[in-house]
Tab-separated table of C-alpha atoms and ligand atoms in Angstrom:
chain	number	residue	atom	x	y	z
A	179	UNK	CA	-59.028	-32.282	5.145
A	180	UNK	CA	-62.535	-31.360	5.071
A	181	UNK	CA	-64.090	-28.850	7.327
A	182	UNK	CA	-65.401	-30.733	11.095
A	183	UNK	CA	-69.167	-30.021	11.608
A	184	UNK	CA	-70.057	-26.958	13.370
A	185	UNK	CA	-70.960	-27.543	17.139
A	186	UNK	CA	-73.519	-25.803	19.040
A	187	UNK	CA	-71.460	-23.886	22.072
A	188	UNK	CA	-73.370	-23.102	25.252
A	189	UNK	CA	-72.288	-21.049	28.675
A	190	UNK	CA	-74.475	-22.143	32.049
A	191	UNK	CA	-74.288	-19.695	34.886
A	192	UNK	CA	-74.223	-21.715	37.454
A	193	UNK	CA	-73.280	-19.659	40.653
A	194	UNK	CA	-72.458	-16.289	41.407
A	195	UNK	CA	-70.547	-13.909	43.626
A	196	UNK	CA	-69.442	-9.977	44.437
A	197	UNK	CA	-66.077	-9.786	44.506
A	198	UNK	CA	-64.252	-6.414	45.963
A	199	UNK	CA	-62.442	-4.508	42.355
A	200	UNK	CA	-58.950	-5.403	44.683
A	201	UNK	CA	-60.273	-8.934	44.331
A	202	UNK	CA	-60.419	-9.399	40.203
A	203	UNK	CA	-58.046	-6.535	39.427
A	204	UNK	CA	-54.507	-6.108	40.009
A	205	UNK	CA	-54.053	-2.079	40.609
A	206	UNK	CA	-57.505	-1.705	41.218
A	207	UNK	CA	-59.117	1.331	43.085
A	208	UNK	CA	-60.293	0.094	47.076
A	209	UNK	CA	-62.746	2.428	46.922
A	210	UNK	CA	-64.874	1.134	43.350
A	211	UNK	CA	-67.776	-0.323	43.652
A	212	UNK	CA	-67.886	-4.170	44.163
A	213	UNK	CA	-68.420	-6.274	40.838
A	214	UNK	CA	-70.234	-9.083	40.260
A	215	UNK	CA	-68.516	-12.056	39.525
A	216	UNK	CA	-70.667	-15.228	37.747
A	217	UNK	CA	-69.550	-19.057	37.260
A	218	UNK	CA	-70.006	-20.771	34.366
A	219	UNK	CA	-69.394	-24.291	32.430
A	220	UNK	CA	-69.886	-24.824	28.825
A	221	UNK	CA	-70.974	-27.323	26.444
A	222	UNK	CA	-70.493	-28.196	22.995
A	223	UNK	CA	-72.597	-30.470	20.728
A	224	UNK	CA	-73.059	-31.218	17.263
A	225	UNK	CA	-74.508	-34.416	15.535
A	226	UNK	CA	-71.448	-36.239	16.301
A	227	UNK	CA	-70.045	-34.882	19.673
A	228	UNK	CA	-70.969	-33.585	23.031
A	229	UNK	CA	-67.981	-32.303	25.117
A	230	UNK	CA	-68.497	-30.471	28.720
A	231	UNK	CA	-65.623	-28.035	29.822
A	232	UNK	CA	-65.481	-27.432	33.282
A	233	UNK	CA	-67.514	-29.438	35.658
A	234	UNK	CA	-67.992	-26.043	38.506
A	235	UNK	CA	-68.490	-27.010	42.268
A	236	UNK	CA	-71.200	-28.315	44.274
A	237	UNK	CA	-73.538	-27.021	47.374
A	238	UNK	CA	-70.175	-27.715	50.005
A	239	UNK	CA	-67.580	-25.778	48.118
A	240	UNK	CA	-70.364	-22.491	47.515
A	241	UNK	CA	-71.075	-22.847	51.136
A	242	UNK	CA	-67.391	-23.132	52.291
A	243	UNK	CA	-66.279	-19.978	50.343
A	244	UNK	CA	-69.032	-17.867	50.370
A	245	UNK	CA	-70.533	-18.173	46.909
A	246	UNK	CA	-74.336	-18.533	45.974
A	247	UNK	CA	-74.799	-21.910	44.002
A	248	UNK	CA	-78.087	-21.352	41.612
A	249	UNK	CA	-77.967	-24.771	40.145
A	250	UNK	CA	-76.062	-27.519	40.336
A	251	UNK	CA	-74.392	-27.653	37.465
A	252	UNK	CA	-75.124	-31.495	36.307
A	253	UNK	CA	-78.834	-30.358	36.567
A	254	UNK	CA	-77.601	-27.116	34.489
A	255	UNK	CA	-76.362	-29.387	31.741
A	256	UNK	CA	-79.888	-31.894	32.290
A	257	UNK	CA	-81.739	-28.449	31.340
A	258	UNK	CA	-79.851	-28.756	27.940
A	259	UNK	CA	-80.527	-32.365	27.811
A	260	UNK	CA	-77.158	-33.321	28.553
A	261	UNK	CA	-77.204	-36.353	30.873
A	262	UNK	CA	-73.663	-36.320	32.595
A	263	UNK	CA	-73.605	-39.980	32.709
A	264	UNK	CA	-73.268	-40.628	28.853
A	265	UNK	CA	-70.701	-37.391	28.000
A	266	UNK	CA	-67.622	-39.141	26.804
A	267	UNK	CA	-65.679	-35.787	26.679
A	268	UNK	CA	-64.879	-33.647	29.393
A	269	UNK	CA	-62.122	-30.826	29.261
A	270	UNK	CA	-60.970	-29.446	32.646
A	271	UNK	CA	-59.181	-25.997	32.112
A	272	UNK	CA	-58.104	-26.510	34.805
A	273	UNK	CA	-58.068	-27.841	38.522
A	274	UNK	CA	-58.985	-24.501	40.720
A	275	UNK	CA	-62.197	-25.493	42.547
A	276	UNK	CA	-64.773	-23.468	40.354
A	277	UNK	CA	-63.891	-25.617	37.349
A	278	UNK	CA	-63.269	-28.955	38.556
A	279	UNK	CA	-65.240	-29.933	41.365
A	280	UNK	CA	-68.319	-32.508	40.900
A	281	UNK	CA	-66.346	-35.133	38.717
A	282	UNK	CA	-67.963	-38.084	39.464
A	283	UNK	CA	-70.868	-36.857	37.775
A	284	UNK	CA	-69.240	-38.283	34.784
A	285	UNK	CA	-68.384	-42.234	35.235
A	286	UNK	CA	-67.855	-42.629	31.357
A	287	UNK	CA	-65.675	-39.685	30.357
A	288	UNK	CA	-62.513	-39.081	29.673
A	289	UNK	CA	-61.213	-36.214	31.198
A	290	UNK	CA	-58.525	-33.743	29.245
A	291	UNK	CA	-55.913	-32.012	31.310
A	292	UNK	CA	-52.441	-30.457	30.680
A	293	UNK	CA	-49.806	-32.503	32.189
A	294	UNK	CA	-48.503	-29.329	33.651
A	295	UNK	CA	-51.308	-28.428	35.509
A	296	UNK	CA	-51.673	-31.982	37.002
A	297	UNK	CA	-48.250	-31.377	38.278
A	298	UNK	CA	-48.564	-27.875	39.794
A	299	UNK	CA	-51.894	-28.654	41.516
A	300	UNK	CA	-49.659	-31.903	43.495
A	301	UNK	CA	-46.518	-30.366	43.196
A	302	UNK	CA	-44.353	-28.029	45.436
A	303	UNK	CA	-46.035	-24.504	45.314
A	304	UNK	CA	-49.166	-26.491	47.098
A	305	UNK	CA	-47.528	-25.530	49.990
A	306	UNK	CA	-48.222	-21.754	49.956
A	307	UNK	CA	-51.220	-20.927	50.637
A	308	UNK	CA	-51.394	-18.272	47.850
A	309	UNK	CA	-51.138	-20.498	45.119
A	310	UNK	CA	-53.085	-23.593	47.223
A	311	UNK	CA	-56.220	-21.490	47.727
A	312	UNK	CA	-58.342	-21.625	44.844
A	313	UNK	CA	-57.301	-25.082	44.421
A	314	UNK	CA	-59.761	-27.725	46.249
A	315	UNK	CA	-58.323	-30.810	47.577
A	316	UNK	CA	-60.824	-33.363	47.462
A	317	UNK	CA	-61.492	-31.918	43.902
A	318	UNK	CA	-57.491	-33.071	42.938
A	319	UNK	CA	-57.592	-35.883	44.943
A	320	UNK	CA	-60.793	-37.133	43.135
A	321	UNK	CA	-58.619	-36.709	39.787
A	322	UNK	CA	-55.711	-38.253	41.116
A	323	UNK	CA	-57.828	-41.593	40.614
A	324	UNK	CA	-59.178	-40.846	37.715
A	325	UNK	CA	-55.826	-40.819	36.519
A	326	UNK	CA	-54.821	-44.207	38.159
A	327	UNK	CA	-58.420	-45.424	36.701
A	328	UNK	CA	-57.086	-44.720	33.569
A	329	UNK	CA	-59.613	-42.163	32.608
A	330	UNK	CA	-57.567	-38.932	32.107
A	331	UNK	CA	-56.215	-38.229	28.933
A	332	UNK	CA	-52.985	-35.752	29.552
A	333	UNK	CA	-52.241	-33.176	27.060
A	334	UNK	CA	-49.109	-31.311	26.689
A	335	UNK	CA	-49.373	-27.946	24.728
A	336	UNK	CA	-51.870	-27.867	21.999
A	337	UNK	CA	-54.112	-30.903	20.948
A	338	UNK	CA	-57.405	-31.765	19.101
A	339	UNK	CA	-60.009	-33.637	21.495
A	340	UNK	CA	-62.596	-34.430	18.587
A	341	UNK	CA	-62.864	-32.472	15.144
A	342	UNK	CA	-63.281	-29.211	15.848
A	343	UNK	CA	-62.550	-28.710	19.033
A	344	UNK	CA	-58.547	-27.875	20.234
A	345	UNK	CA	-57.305	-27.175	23.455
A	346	UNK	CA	-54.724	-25.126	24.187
A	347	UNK	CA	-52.144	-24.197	27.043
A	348	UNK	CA	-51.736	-21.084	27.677
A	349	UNK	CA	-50.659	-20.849	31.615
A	350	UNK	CA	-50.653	-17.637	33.556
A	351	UNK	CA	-53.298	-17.855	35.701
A	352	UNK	CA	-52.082	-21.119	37.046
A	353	UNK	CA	-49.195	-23.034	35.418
A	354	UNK	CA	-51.358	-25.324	33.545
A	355	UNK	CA	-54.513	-23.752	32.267
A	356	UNK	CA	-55.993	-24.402	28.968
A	357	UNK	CA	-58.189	-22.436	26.616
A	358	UNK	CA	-60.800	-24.062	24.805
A	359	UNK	CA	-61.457	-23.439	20.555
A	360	UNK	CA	-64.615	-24.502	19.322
A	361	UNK	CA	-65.653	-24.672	15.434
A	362	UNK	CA	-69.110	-22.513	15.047
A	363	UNK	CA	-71.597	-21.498	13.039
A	364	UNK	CA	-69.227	-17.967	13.236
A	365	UNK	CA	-65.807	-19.495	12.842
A	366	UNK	CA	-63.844	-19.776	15.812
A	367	UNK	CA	-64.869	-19.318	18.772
A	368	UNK	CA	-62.539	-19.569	22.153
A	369	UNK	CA	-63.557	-20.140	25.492
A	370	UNK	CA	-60.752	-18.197	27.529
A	371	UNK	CA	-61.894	-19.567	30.682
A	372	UNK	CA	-59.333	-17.855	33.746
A	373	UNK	CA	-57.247	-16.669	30.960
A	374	UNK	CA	-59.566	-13.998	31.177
A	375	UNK	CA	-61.890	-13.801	34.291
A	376	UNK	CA	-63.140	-10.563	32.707
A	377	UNK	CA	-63.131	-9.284	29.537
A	378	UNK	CA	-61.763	-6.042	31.273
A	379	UNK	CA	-58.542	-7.486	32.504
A	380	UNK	CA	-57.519	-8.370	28.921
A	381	UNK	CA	-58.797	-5.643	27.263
A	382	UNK	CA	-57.337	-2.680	29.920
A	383	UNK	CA	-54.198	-4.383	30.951
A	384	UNK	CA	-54.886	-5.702	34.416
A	385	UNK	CA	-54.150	-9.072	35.176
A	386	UNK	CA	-56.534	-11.197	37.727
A	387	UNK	CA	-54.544	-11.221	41.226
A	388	UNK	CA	-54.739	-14.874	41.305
A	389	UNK	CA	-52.017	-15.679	39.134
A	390	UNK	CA	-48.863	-18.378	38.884
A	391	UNK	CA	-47.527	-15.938	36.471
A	392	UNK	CA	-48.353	-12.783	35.012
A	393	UNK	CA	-46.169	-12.085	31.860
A	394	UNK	CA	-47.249	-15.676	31.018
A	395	UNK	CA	-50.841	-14.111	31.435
A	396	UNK	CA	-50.304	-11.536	29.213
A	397	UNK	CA	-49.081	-13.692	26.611
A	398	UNK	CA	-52.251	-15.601	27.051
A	399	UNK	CA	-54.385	-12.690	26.089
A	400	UNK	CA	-52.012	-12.462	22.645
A	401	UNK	CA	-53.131	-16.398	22.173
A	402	UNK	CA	-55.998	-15.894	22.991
A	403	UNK	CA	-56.497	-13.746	19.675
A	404	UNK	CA	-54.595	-15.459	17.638
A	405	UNK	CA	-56.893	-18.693	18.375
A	406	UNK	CA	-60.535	-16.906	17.769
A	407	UNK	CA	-61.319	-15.749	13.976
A	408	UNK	CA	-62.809	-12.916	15.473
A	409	UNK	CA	-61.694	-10.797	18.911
A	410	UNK	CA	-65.547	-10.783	19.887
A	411	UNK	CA	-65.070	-14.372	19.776
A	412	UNK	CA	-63.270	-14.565	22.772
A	413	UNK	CA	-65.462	-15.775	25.530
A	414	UNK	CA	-64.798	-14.433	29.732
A	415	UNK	CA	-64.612	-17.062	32.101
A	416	UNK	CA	-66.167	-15.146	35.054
A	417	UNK	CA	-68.072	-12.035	33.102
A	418	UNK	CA	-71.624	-11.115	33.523
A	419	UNK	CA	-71.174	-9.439	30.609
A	420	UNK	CA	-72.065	-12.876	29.098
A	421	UNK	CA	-75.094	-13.505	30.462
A	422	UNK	CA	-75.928	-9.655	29.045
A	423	UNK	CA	-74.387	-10.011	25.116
A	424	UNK	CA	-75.782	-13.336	24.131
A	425	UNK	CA	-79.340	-14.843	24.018
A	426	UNK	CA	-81.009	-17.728	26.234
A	427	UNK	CA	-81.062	-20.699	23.640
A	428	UNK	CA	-85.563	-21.202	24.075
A	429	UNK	CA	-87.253	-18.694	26.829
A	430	UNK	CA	-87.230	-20.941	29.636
A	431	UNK	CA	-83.546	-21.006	29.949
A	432	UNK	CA	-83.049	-17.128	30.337
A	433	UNK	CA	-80.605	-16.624	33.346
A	434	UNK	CA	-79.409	-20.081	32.760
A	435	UNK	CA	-77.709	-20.768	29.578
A	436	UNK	CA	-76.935	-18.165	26.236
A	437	UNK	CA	-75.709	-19.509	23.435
A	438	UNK	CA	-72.217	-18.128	22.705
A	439	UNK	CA	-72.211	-19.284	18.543
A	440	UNK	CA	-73.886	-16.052	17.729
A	441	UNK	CA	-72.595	-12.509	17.581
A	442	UNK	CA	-72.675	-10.729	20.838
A	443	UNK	CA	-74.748	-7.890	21.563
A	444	UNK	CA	-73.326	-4.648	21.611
A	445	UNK	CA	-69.806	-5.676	21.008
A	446	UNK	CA	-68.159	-7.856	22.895
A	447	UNK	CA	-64.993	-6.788	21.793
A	448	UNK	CA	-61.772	-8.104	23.202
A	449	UNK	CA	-58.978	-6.067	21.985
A	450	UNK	CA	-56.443	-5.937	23.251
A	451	UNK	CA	-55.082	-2.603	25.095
A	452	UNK	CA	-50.999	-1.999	25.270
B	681	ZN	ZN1	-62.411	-19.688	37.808
């Protein structure tokens, strides 16, 4: 089989947030200082292919919870010269609020979800509030028809959505999240999305306190380096640290969008810690 075309892989911040350490670290100390926690969705694009992954939310969700929208992120994606209405790919890691919100945005996708987290997000567990939270339901209900208008593609485990690009479930974090593998310039690169909020819980051991599962978590982070050629490949879902290690793609994008198919600065190194 000969080697898929390398794609171009993007992060836009498109919101942002401080979070108390008790809120993005299991264990954590009260007294820390609060972090700053940044949202994010990513594109891919080569010759052939443009794919979005994760669609983030819109001015109503940022003002219901408290966050601070910069951008929409459809106008995020315009700055790349995406135009929403034409991607035919869209991967959804999965269905928290932050990651799938603004859908209709994209009338001629198809959207790529694990069957499993279709079924936790309108299943049982919905009905504690600790796993409901981060999950908005207008934002499953507007997937709920997409899937009866046919548009949803359902993926079960590991699967290739065009050459190059694999998603795969890794759970945890909510039962049906999926990371994202993307064929650079570099090699592999993996978008861990909430498999790792921060590169910090991976790499010191503690485990985001949103969670369907933690020792299905921790197995994540093992995937998670399996999947990228290199461990500084592995791309944080919620880290500044992103906007800090890679560069804007042209000057007028700085604070908007890096480009994450190029080594980070100053070592973004994953490992992880036992
Ligand atoms: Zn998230």
């Amino acid at each position: 089989m000969s080697e898929p075309l390398p794609y171009e892989l993007y992060a836009l911040r498109y919101a942002t947030a401080t979070r108390n350490p008790a809120d993005v670290f299991i264990g954590a100390d009260p007294h820390d200082a609060a972090v700053p926690m940044d949202y994010f969705v990513w594109a891919a694009r080569n010759e052939l292919h443009t794919v979005v992954i994760d669609t983030g939310f819109g001015v109503e969700a940022a003002q219901r919870r408290g966050r601070q929208l910069l951008r929409e992120p459809g106008d995020a994606l315009r700055l790349l010269g995406i135009d929403c209405a034409h991607v035919k790919h869209v991967i959804i890691t999965h269905l928290h609020y932050d990651h799938a919100g603004n859908l209709q945005l994209f009338p001629r996708a198809r959207f790529h979800l694990q069957e499993s987290e279709m079924a936790f997000a309108t299943g049982r567990h919905m009905a504690h509030a600790f796993f409901a939270h981060a999950y908005d339901l207008e934002a499953v209900l507007s997937m709920v028809r997409l899937v009866y208008g046919a548009q949803v593609q359902f993926h079960h485990g590991d699967a290739e959505i065009v050459p190059g690009i694999t998603v795969h479930h890794v759970g945890g974090h909510t039962h049906g999240l999926q990371v994202v593998r993307v064929w650079t310039r570099l090699g592999w690169v993996v978008l861990a999305s909430d498999a790792a909020h921060y590169l910090a819980n991976m790499t010191t051991g503690r485990p985001f306190p949103i969670v369907a599962d933690v020792m299905q978590m921790a197995a994540g982070w093992e995937r998670l380096h399996e999947l990228a050629s290199r461990p500084q490949y592995i791309i944080p879902g919620h880290d500044p640290l992103v906007m800090q290690r890679y560069r804007e793609p042209e000057p007028s994008l700085r604070g908007v969008a890096v480009r994450l198919d190029a080594e980070p600065q100053g070592g973004l190194d994953g490992t992880v810690q036992r």
